[in-house]
Amino acid sequence: MKTLLVILGSLPLLAQQPPAPTAPATMPAPVTPPAPAATTSDAPSPVPSTEPMFSGWIDLGYRWQTGVGGSLDTYRSIINLGSGPKFLGTDFTLSDPKHRWFDTIQVRADSWGDEPSSSVHVEAKKSGVYDFNADYRDFAYFNFLPTYADPLFSQGIVLNEQSFDTRRKIAALSLDIRPGHWWVPYFGWDHDSSSGDGATVFVTDGNNYPVPNTLRDSTDLYRAGVRFEKRHFHVTLEEGGTVFKSDQNLYQNPGSTNYGNFSSAIFGQTLDLTSLLAAYGIGGSSAYSKALLTANPASWLNIYGQFLYSQPNTNVHYQQTNTGNLYLQSQILFYSSEQQVINAAAEQPHTAGSLGAEIRPFKGLRIIENWLTDRLHDAGSSAALGTLLVTGSPLAMSSLIASTLVSNYSQESLDVFFDASSKITLHGGYRYVWGDALYAFLPPAGLVSSDQEQLRQNIGLGSVTYRPAQKLSVTGEVEGGSSSGVYFRTSLYDYQKVRAQVHYQPLQSLSVSADFTLLNNQNPLAGTNYDYSSSQGSLSLYWAPRASKIFDIQGNYSRSDLRSNIGYLDPGTLSPEVSRYRDNANTGSALVDIAWPHGKRFAPKLAAGGSFFISTGSRPTSYYQPQAKLWLPLGKHVSWFSEWRYYGYGEAFYLYEGFRTHLVTTGVRFTP
């Protein structure tokens, strides 16, 4: 599924030509002034500027969807493109020939008009005075795959109990003052927020109840600093802070009965939920200090380092009211209603730093040494007050919990690069990783109330790059690690990694690349018994005969195989089980751009291609996306285009999750 999502998001829009890069400004040759009065920088140039004040393009169009055959929920979770008028995109630049308030303002925007993902970027600059950048993104996050988190499916109920229908907005502003000078103050603001609704699970003893919920969260980051840039060193000093809040509400209106995910009776009684109102609010803030340093004290030595310290704090408030036939397992007690209030707080001092150096004792030899550490200490506490209604009598309950989490991570690495000849480069390295993690909470509850893990890894790596000819290069890489402890059950433990790459360009218009990777990982610890292996081989080609004046072709194909076995405890019985997963996939894409021979006024272009994904194994899946796009000039400043795309998705074991649809988009491009 992850591979498929990568394909869907990575295939470029057909025939979408990127804007030509702006040529860097060149410094004029120095001229000796004839007299002091003639040196004023405000004197107008006697040569009129030929730079256009406006350049770029804008695309407007309309999209038709033929209707989704199959699962609309799956289509919306993966594609989510709809019909209607669209602002497809624009890229334009405003220039001020007199350079009064700005030199240039560049604007790029993409996919506006009720699209699942929209973006805009604005950049304004004036040489030596300021450099301003603004970015904004708005995208929909809809996730409702029928087969995911659906224990009620065997009862004929299709309900993803962890589903979302939200919109996320991301904005970023940055301003550099006096760019190009040896010291540059800067300011920045980043914002991330989302809101929407979905479904989640209200968890109680003996049963879980799927209920609707609403979500809202936001994070703001404020930062300011100064960069010092001299010939032999660069220093950045920055201060900043974050503000975070998240709210969620779970509810079930009175008058309905929710029997939850488990229908089995407990001591002859069936559990149910008849009303619910639960809400939590999380708020937090953090201030941080950061310093970066790079230096070149000698021609053969580079030094770099960074330091970061922050101390976030978080506060949580939760309140809950619910009714039904509910069960308290610790006291084998049935109750009809519950009220609960919880308040919690936590502090999390965090220190991270790194220091490294690159040494070049003689030509052809580079030695890179790097050390880093990350230390996180978290201390929190919570107080809860609750009331249960048992056979008409209230039962008060309270608890006080304190918890700690300590995580220390460090890494030391050494890499050596040696040019054995003009055609061979050798690389060897060693990395040692160590750390410890400890968590505990009091009073003890559940299966484990405290635990401690040790992290110890020894890793060796090496590579060879061979260039037998100017147009051919071959690279081979190996890496292997041995561990005596890791933090997570699926982390790299005892592993071997191999990679080989070949790039061949027999002609200026033709290039071919091949890539192969292999990873084996085993964790033999009792209770884990993790065995993982994956391999992938790919081949890509790009051919542009006659410097792409007529057509160009690009394509790639890859084959991947994945196998995973890991032990786990069954949540219902706590008995040991083994999870086995297999995936064998074939992925490919191709794109052909054709520019027919034409005169000066008639220059049609056609682009056609598509992508596919076919997998077998634990979850066989197929996906096809052919597409074609035609460009036709209507005049000097107007072009017409039309695009067709087909989406076809299917799963062998879950036929009801497949979908298919056609999308047709047509529009015009305006250029000055």
XYZ file of C-alpha atoms in Angstrom:
672
model
C 0.000 0.000 0.000
C 2.854 2.442 0.822
C 4.498 1.708 -2.533
C 1.203 2.401 -4.294
C 0.747 5.744 -2.542
C 4.264 6.755 -3.585
C 3.366 5.999 -7.232
C 0.175 8.027 -7.041
C 1.975 11.051 -5.647
C 5.196 10.937 -7.642
C 4.128 10.662 -11.304
C 4.625 14.159 -12.779
C 1.839 15.983 -14.584
C 2.139 15.280 -18.267
C 3.646 18.042 -20.338
C 3.799 20.423 -17.388
C 6.913 22.332 -18.358
C 8.815 23.796 -15.398
C 9.620 27.488 -15.564
C 12.975 28.359 -17.004
C 15.516 29.105 -14.253
C 16.304 32.739 -13.705
C 19.806 33.607 -14.827
C 21.984 34.815 -11.955
C 22.789 38.481 -11.900
C 26.309 39.269 -13.117
C 28.511 41.898 -11.506
C 29.603 44.670 -13.900
C 33.265 45.273 -14.447
C 34.665 47.909 -12.060
C 34.938 51.399 -13.523
C 37.171 54.123 -12.104
C 35.025 57.209 -11.444
C 36.224 60.395 -13.127
C 35.242 62.520 -10.163
C 33.746 61.984 -6.679
C 30.437 63.542 -7.750
C 29.942 60.819 -10.346
C 30.047 57.955 -7.837
C 26.515 58.365 -6.506
C 24.611 55.081 -6.593
C 21.321 56.894 -7.230
C 22.214 58.078 -10.712
C 19.811 56.606 -13.293
C 21.192 54.315 -15.947
C 21.291 55.936 -19.397
C 20.403 52.576 -20.970
C 16.659 51.716 -20.789
C 15.875 48.362 -19.187
C 14.661 45.610 -21.518
C 13.579 43.354 -18.678
C 9.805 42.654 -18.935
C 7.748 43.771 -15.968
C 5.536 40.669 -16.165
C 6.359 37.186 -17.392
C 4.827 33.788 -16.751
C 1.620 31.877 -17.382
C -1.736 30.953 -15.864
C -3.833 27.806 -16.453
C -7.637 27.788 -16.090
C -9.825 24.787 -16.859
C -12.633 22.411 -16.041
C -12.543 18.755 -15.005
C -15.211 16.101 -15.629
C -15.397 12.884 -13.641
C -17.344 10.063 -15.275
C -18.369 8.650 -11.900
C -16.602 6.224 -9.606
C -17.359 2.580 -10.192
C -16.768 0.506 -7.078
C -15.720 1.902 -3.707
C -16.079 5.676 -3.498
C -14.480 5.632 -0.029
C -11.318 3.967 -1.359
C -11.183 6.396 -4.287
C -11.437 9.361 -1.928
C -8.792 7.866 0.372
C -6.266 7.550 -2.498
C -7.183 9.962 -5.351
C -10.028 12.266 -4.250
C -10.156 14.385 -7.437
C -13.576 15.799 -8.342
C -15.407 17.671 -11.089
C -15.851 21.388 -11.579
C -14.037 24.571 -12.632
C -10.383 24.597 -11.621
C -7.614 27.100 -11.202
C -4.977 24.617 -12.338
C -1.872 26.670 -11.743
C 0.199 29.756 -12.400
C 3.823 30.832 -12.355
C 4.633 34.476 -12.964
C 7.252 37.061 -12.079
C 6.861 40.811 -11.565
C 9.984 42.921 -12.072
C 10.593 46.558 -11.229
C 13.102 47.986 -13.730
C 13.774 50.930 -11.371
C 14.278 48.629 -8.328
C 12.440 50.947 -5.973
C 10.522 48.741 -3.535
C 11.491 45.354 -4.957
C 13.590 43.760 -7.671
C 11.313 40.816 -8.394
C 8.176 39.215 -7.006
C 7.647 35.593 -8.016
C 4.357 33.757 -7.489
C 3.655 30.053 -7.986
C 0.258 28.465 -7.307
C -1.103 25.013 -8.044
C -4.467 23.197 -7.989
C -7.026 25.633 -6.598
C -10.773 25.127 -6.905
C -11.985 22.484 -4.434
C -8.910 20.307 -4.960
C -7.564 17.822 -2.380
C -4.197 19.581 -2.342
C -3.514 23.251 -3.131
C -0.407 25.369 -2.711
C 0.927 28.881 -3.295
C 4.426 30.330 -2.982
C 5.381 34.016 -2.997
C 8.936 35.304 -3.052
C 9.837 38.994 -2.997
C 13.378 40.321 -2.873
C 15.443 43.460 -3.153
C 19.160 42.918 -3.509
C 21.018 43.664 -0.295
C 17.863 44.847 1.509
C 15.483 41.936 2.107
C 14.419 38.474 0.951
C 10.836 37.469 1.807
C 9.255 34.031 1.278
C 5.708 32.861 1.979
C 4.258 29.387 1.481
C 0.730 28.108 2.012
C -0.705 24.628 1.542
C -4.248 23.381 2.005
C -4.968 19.690 1.599
C -7.763 17.296 2.453
C -7.056 14.176 4.473
C -9.804 11.642 3.903
C -9.128 8.085 5.066
C -11.867 5.484 5.070
C -10.534 2.168 3.755
C -13.317 -0.351 4.450
C -10.942 -3.179 5.461
C -8.950 -1.161 8.008
C -9.858 -1.233 11.724
C -13.202 -2.927 11.063
C -13.914 -5.763 13.543
C -17.636 -5.519 12.691
C -17.134 -6.485 9.051
C -17.980 -10.141 9.778
C -21.419 -8.866 10.869
C -21.943 -7.095 7.548
C -21.092 -3.633 8.947
C -18.544 -1.668 6.898
C -17.104 0.886 9.319
C -13.513 2.020 9.510
C -13.254 2.755 13.222
C -10.171 4.962 12.763
C -11.341 7.172 9.883
C -10.778 10.858 9.168
C -12.311 13.569 7.011
C -10.235 16.643 7.772
C -8.487 19.547 6.094
C -4.977 20.562 7.045
C -3.531 24.035 6.477
C 0.193 24.749 6.552
C 1.701 28.237 6.274
C 5.264 29.530 6.550
C 6.712 33.059 6.420
C 10.389 33.999 6.483
C 12.195 37.326 6.157
C 15.947 37.852 5.753
C 17.275 41.357 6.366
C 20.376 42.538 4.499
C 20.952 39.297 2.539
C 24.432 39.041 1.086
C 26.053 40.944 3.964
C 28.321 39.338 6.530
C 25.582 39.402 9.165
C 21.928 38.685 8.311
C 19.070 38.980 10.829
C 16.059 36.830 10.022
C 12.558 36.118 11.299
C 10.145 33.281 10.694
C 6.694 31.968 11.520
C 5.284 28.508 10.769
C 1.676 27.454 11.264
C 0.084 24.004 11.028
C -3.584 23.341 11.798
C -6.384 20.939 10.933
C -10.054 20.443 11.664
C -12.724 17.943 10.723
C -14.515 14.851 11.918
C -14.273 11.093 11.741
C -14.763 7.957 13.779
C -12.839 6.503 16.703
C -13.284 3.978 19.515
C -14.449 4.665 23.064
C -12.613 2.030 25.119
C -14.020 0.493 28.308
C -13.435 -2.743 30.207
C -14.900 -5.646 28.281
C -15.903 -3.752 25.129
C -14.946 -1.042 22.617
C -17.574 1.231 21.083
C -17.113 2.965 17.697
C -18.429 6.529 17.910
C -18.164 9.745 15.835
C -15.711 12.432 16.863
C -14.601 15.937 15.928
C -10.976 17.035 15.841
C -9.129 20.333 15.883
C -5.444 21.093 16.406
C -2.925 23.835 15.684
C 0.794 24.461 16.122
C 2.609 27.793 15.767
C 6.386 28.181 15.650
C 7.986 31.601 16.088
C 11.710 32.080 15.493
C 14.273 34.827 15.098
C 18.000 34.821 14.758
C 21.074 36.104 13.028
C 23.537 34.506 10.620
C 27.198 35.544 10.571
C 28.901 34.635 7.314
C 32.603 35.274 6.854
C 35.132 33.704 4.545
C 36.302 31.037 6.979
C 33.331 30.543 9.294
C 29.546 30.605 9.470
C 27.572 30.987 12.724
C 23.808 30.922 13.240
C 22.173 31.880 16.538
C 18.430 31.355 16.881
C 15.767 31.691 19.542
C 12.240 30.430 19.100
C 9.155 28.971 20.644
C 6.122 26.863 19.855
C 2.494 26.919 20.955
C 0.395 23.781 20.505
C -3.204 22.828 21.193
C -5.389 19.877 20.285
C -9.062 19.278 21.033
C -11.185 16.191 20.401
C -14.813 15.423 21.193
C -16.442 11.966 21.214
C -20.189 11.700 21.377
C -23.213 9.458 21.056
C -26.637 11.012 21.281
C -29.080 9.613 23.877
C -31.853 7.379 22.577
C -29.675 4.939 20.625
C -27.927 1.762 21.777
C -24.346 0.937 20.751
C -23.467 -2.735 21.371
C -19.778 -2.263 20.561
C -17.372 -4.660 18.913
C -17.932 -7.662 21.212
C -21.334 -9.287 21.504
C -20.377 -12.087 23.934
C -22.087 -11.899 27.313
C -20.106 -11.298 30.519
C -21.587 -13.143 33.509
C -24.823 -13.396 31.526
C -25.084 -9.685 30.734
C -24.628 -7.930 27.377
C -22.674 -4.681 27.493
C -23.879 -1.563 25.680
C -23.447 2.205 25.472
C -26.542 4.428 25.343
C -25.039 7.944 25.541
C -21.595 9.535 25.568
C -20.026 12.957 25.780
C -16.240 12.962 26.156
C -13.826 15.786 25.424
C -10.164 16.405 25.928
C -8.035 19.483 25.428
C -4.254 19.445 25.195
C -2.215 22.628 25.341
C 1.511 23.130 25.406
C 4.332 25.540 24.752
C 8.086 25.411 24.381
C 11.028 27.787 24.073
C 14.274 26.714 22.469
C 17.795 27.944 21.766
C 19.829 26.793 18.771
C 23.376 27.445 17.575
C 25.091 26.273 14.363
C 28.763 26.565 13.434
C 30.814 25.721 10.356
C 34.452 26.777 10.071
C 37.389 26.365 7.719
C 40.408 27.213 9.882
C 42.813 25.632 7.372
C 42.699 24.591 3.727
C 42.726 20.942 4.815
C 40.202 21.160 7.681
C 36.464 21.842 8.033
C 34.704 21.868 11.411
C 30.959 21.886 12.028
C 28.659 21.573 15.016
C 25.204 22.377 16.344
C 23.452 22.607 19.702
C 19.755 22.670 20.583
C 18.034 22.994 23.953
C 14.283 23.106 24.552
C 11.929 22.540 27.465
C 8.346 21.844 26.368
C 5.501 21.672 28.864
C 2.068 20.152 28.287
C -1.273 20.338 30.095
C -4.204 17.983 29.530
C -7.814 18.287 30.628
C -10.307 15.462 30.041
C -13.943 15.088 31.031
C -16.383 12.285 30.294
C -20.052 11.435 30.888
C -21.567 8.199 29.633
C -24.433 5.799 30.315
C -25.240 2.189 29.452
C -24.655 -1.269 30.796
C -20.931 -1.033 31.508
C -18.389 -3.188 33.331
C -15.441 -2.539 35.665
C -13.141 -5.542 35.347
C -10.882 -4.813 38.350
C -13.829 -5.110 40.739
C -16.137 -7.376 38.653
C -18.731 -4.626 38.831
C -21.533 -3.566 36.473
C -22.607 0.080 36.461
C -25.120 2.220 34.537
C -23.426 5.640 34.299
C -20.037 7.248 34.760
C -18.584 10.703 35.207
C -14.855 11.358 35.103
C -12.476 14.342 35.149
C -8.717 14.042 34.591
C -6.034 16.725 34.731
C -2.429 16.019 33.765
C 0.804 17.920 33.159
C 4.268 17.048 31.877
C 7.662 18.696 31.314
C 10.181 17.462 28.783
C 13.669 19.039 28.770
C 15.436 18.080 25.570
C 19.115 18.549 24.687
C 20.701 17.628 21.363
C 24.092 18.368 19.875
C 26.599 17.246 17.294
C 30.212 17.932 16.410
C 32.162 16.864 13.365
C 35.189 17.512 11.209
C 36.395 16.791 7.692
C 40.154 16.356 7.337
C 42.038 16.312 4.006
C 45.668 15.502 4.884
C 46.638 15.142 1.209
C 45.003 15.105 -2.198
C 42.612 12.203 -2.754
C 41.993 11.440 0.954
C 39.085 12.675 3.080
C 38.460 11.684 6.708
C 35.085 12.576 8.244
C 34.508 12.253 11.975
C 31.093 12.908 13.545
C 29.584 12.632 17.025
C 26.019 13.380 18.071
C 23.842 12.946 21.121
C 20.152 13.366 21.906
C 18.871 13.390 25.490
C 15.212 13.515 26.444
C 13.799 13.464 29.986
C 10.035 13.478 30.515
C 8.253 13.750 33.871
C 4.468 13.853 34.161
C 1.619 13.367 36.608
C -2.159 13.095 36.427
C -5.046 13.214 38.877
C -8.440 11.618 38.151
C -11.785 11.885 39.915
C -14.725 9.721 38.889
C -18.175 8.593 39.953
C -19.899 5.329 38.990
C -23.616 4.758 39.445
C -24.126 1.192 40.705
C -27.703 -0.010 41.339
C -28.781 3.561 42.055
C -25.920 4.329 44.487
C -22.905 6.492 43.540
C -19.409 5.031 43.924
C -16.575 7.584 44.061
C -13.212 6.666 42.545
C -9.931 8.602 42.376
C -6.367 7.988 41.271
C -3.013 9.766 41.178
C -0.375 8.635 38.693
C 3.213 9.803 38.233
C 5.339 8.743 35.255
C 8.854 9.279 33.922
C 10.589 8.637 30.632
C 14.347 8.963 30.125
C 15.911 8.439 26.707
C 19.591 8.933 25.874
C 20.946 8.336 22.372
C 24.511 8.805 21.120
C 26.391 7.998 17.948
C 30.021 8.123 16.857
C 31.047 7.611 13.236
C 34.229 7.639 11.159
C 34.308 7.610 7.341
C 37.340 7.543 5.045
C 37.183 8.347 1.300
C 40.229 7.622 -0.867
C 40.727 8.223 -4.587
C 42.856 5.215 -5.487
C 43.055 6.521 -9.058
C 41.186 8.839 -11.379
C 38.708 6.007 -11.973
C 38.347 4.374 -8.537
C 37.089 5.863 -5.252
C 37.086 3.750 -2.080
C 35.050 4.382 1.059
C 35.162 2.672 4.425
C 33.461 3.561 7.686
C 32.530 2.511 11.198
C 29.624 3.668 13.355
C 28.948 2.919 17.013
C 25.505 3.637 18.471
C 24.682 3.449 22.161
C 21.974 4.616 24.527
C 19.493 3.708 27.226
C 15.780 4.248 27.800
C 13.805 3.943 31.033
C 10.142 4.444 31.728
C 8.091 3.925 34.879
C 4.747 4.919 36.319
C 3.348 4.690 39.842
C 1.306 3.157 41.263
C 1.888 -0.011 39.188
C -0.947 -0.992 36.848
C -1.362 -3.295 33.901
C 1.185 -5.875 32.752
C 4.388 -3.814 33.082
C 4.772 -0.639 35.141
C 8.476 -0.065 34.430
C 11.048 -1.179 31.900
C 14.584 -0.388 30.837
C 16.203 -0.907 27.444
C 19.836 -0.726 26.341
C 20.904 0.259 22.828
C 24.218 -1.071 21.518
C 25.112 -1.302 17.826
C 28.354 -1.789 15.909
C 28.044 -0.954 12.214
C 30.566 -1.244 9.415
C 30.155 0.104 5.895
C 32.077 0.496 2.670
C 31.691 1.329 -0.994
C 33.547 1.356 -4.302
C 32.893 3.695 -7.224
C 34.418 2.693 -10.551
C 34.417 4.954 -13.607
C 35.999 2.959 -16.455
C 34.880 5.589 -18.980
C 33.512 9.098 -18.911
C 30.018 7.845 -19.780
C 29.930 4.872 -17.407
C 30.002 4.669 -13.595
C 29.459 1.696 -11.288
C 28.953 1.945 -7.511
C 28.725 -0.834 -4.945
C 27.875 -0.328 -1.265
C 27.761 -2.703 1.694
C 26.691 -2.159 5.296
C 26.352 -4.543 8.199
C 25.436 -4.177 11.831
C 25.400 -6.245 14.993
C 23.390 -5.300 18.079
C 23.083 -6.392 21.674
C 19.978 -4.277 22.304
C 17.552 -1.939 20.520
C 14.644 0.267 21.560
C 12.008 -1.157 19.219
C 11.172 -4.710 18.174
C 11.287 -3.855 14.467
C 14.535 -1.841 14.605
C 17.614 -2.935 12.661
C 19.319 -5.536 14.873
C 21.639 -7.980 13.112
C 21.415 -6.813 9.526
C 23.172 -6.742 6.162
C 22.520 -4.184 3.437
C 23.835 -4.239 -0.157
C 23.346 -1.736 -2.957
C 24.648 -1.571 -6.533
C 24.172 1.259 -9.044
C 25.102 1.572 -12.710
C 24.753 4.690 -14.830
C 25.539 4.613 -18.555
C 25.173 7.448 -21.054
C 26.277 6.149 -24.484
C 24.905 9.256 -26.229
C 24.268 12.814 -25.178
C 20.571 12.133 -25.780
C 20.396 8.710 -24.105
C 21.003 7.647 -20.489
C 20.295 4.354 -18.737
C 20.452 3.633 -14.994
C 20.071 0.454 -12.970
C 19.775 0.071 -9.202
C 19.615 -2.943 -6.880
C 19.198 -3.039 -3.083
C 19.000 -5.913 -0.600
C 18.312 -5.819 3.144
C 18.224 -8.693 5.631
C 17.417 -8.076 9.304
C 17.006 -10.532 12.195
C 16.159 -10.008 15.859
C 16.490 -13.415 17.586
C 15.451 -12.257 21.079
C 12.867 -14.464 22.771
C 9.370 -13.112 22.306
C 10.364 -11.140 19.207
C 11.901 -13.568 16.681
C 11.804 -10.909 13.993
C 12.896 -11.931 10.502
C 12.743 -9.355 7.720
C 14.143 -9.266 4.191
C 13.505 -7.018 1.206
C 15.030 -6.581 -2.226
C 14.378 -4.228 -5.104
C 15.789 -3.883 -8.590
C 14.985 -1.020 -10.939
C 15.843 0.108 -14.452
C 15.270 3.622 -15.822
C 15.787 5.179 -19.253
C 15.717 8.657 -20.721
C 16.013 9.277 -24.476
C 15.758 12.705 -26.095
C 16.967 12.482 -29.709
C 17.916 15.679 -31.496
C 17.983 17.563 -28.180
C 14.267 16.872 -27.579
C 13.188 18.917 -30.605
C 10.829 16.141 -31.772
C 10.207 13.772 -28.885
C 11.645 12.405 -25.669
C 10.936 9.208 -23.764
C 11.413 8.415 -20.091
C 10.450 5.287 -18.244
C 11.304 3.079 -15.311
C 10.505 -0.393 -14.054
C 11.150 -1.959 -10.653
C 10.624 -5.335 -9.036
C 10.459 -5.627 -5.239
C 10.087 -8.526 -2.822
C 9.368 -8.255 0.900
C 9.076 -10.899 3.606
C 8.406 -10.349 7.321
C 7.848 -12.708 10.292
C 7.459 -11.455 13.857
C 6.038 -12.829 17.084
C 3.305 -11.055 19.029
C 0.733 -11.626 21.759
C -2.899 -12.036 20.761
C -4.735 -9.049 22.363
C -7.697 -11.203 23.421
C -5.960 -14.250 24.884
C -2.346 -13.014 25.315
C -1.191 -16.238 23.676
C 1.929 -16.085 21.437
C 1.268 -15.833 17.706
C 3.322 -15.180 14.562
C 2.528 -12.451 12.040
C 3.606 -13.317 8.486
C 3.547 -10.799 5.649
C 4.594 -11.220 2.012
C 4.614 -8.756 -0.871
C 5.995 -9.195 -4.388
C 5.436 -6.135 -6.566
C 6.033 -4.965 -10.124
C 5.964 -1.211 -10.681
C 6.433 0.757 -13.876
C 5.818 4.115 -15.489
C 6.486 5.631 -18.908
C 6.037 9.041 -20.493
C 6.429 10.135 -24.123
C 6.463 13.807 -25.148
C 5.962 14.532 -28.861
C 6.392 17.930 -30.495
C 5.281 17.552 -34.097
C 7.225 19.392 -36.838
C 5.561 22.741 -37.151
C 5.833 26.304 -38.321
C 6.245 29.315 -36.096
C 2.528 29.652 -35.289
C 1.456 26.034 -35.023
C 3.269 24.011 -32.351
C 1.056 21.189 -31.026
C 2.450 18.900 -28.347
C 1.265 15.497 -27.178
C 2.233 13.648 -24.016
C 1.120 10.104 -23.270
C 2.036 7.396 -20.815
C 1.005 6.095 -17.446
C 1.941 3.893 -14.541
C 1.026 0.532 -13.088
C 1.459 -1.429 -9.855
C 0.827 -5.175 -9.564
C 1.557 -7.118 -6.396
C 1.050 -10.634 -5.079
C 1.388 -12.017 -1.585
C -0.511 -11.251 1.599
C -2.585 -8.503 -0.024
C -2.609 -8.793 -3.850
C -3.265 -5.389 -5.403
C -3.380 -3.964 -8.915
C -3.378 -0.348 -10.018
C -3.371 1.211 -13.497
C -3.193 4.887 -14.460
C -2.875 5.567 -18.223
C -3.065 9.195 -19.297
C -2.618 11.538 -22.242
C -2.400 15.299 -22.674
C -2.589 17.503 -25.788
C -1.353 21.100 -26.120
C -2.519 23.238 -29.037
C -1.656 26.965 -29.519
C -4.617 29.198 -30.322
C -2.639 32.410 -30.686
C 0.496 34.176 -29.613
C -0.551 34.339 -25.960
C -3.148 31.571 -25.611
C -2.838 27.768 -25.704
C -5.523 25.139 -25.283
C -4.872 21.833 -23.535
C -6.890 18.744 -22.689
C -5.972 15.786 -20.494
C -7.464 12.330 -19.939
C -6.643 10.034 -17.021
C -7.952 6.658 -15.982
C -7.656 5.222 -12.472
C -8.199 1.525 -11.910
C -7.593 -0.083 -8.510
C -8.409 -3.569 -7.277
C -7.602 -6.097 -4.540
C -7.958 -9.839 -5.023
C -9.038 -10.566 -1.418
C -11.165 -7.422 -0.958
C -13.046 -6.931 -4.210
C -15.407 -4.405 -2.622
C -12.464 -2.057 -2.052
C -11.659 -1.593 -5.758
C -12.644 1.397 -7.889
C -12.310 2.775 -11.424
C -13.008 6.151 -13.014
C -12.131 8.452 -15.919
C -11.109 12.091 -15.478
C -11.077 14.597 -18.330
C -9.627 18.075 -17.842
C -9.589 20.844 -20.416
C -8.467 24.442 -20.162
C -6.431 27.314 -21.541
C -3.029 28.772 -20.724
C -2.529 32.522 -20.916
C 0.961 33.970 -21.355
C 1.921 37.648 -21.737
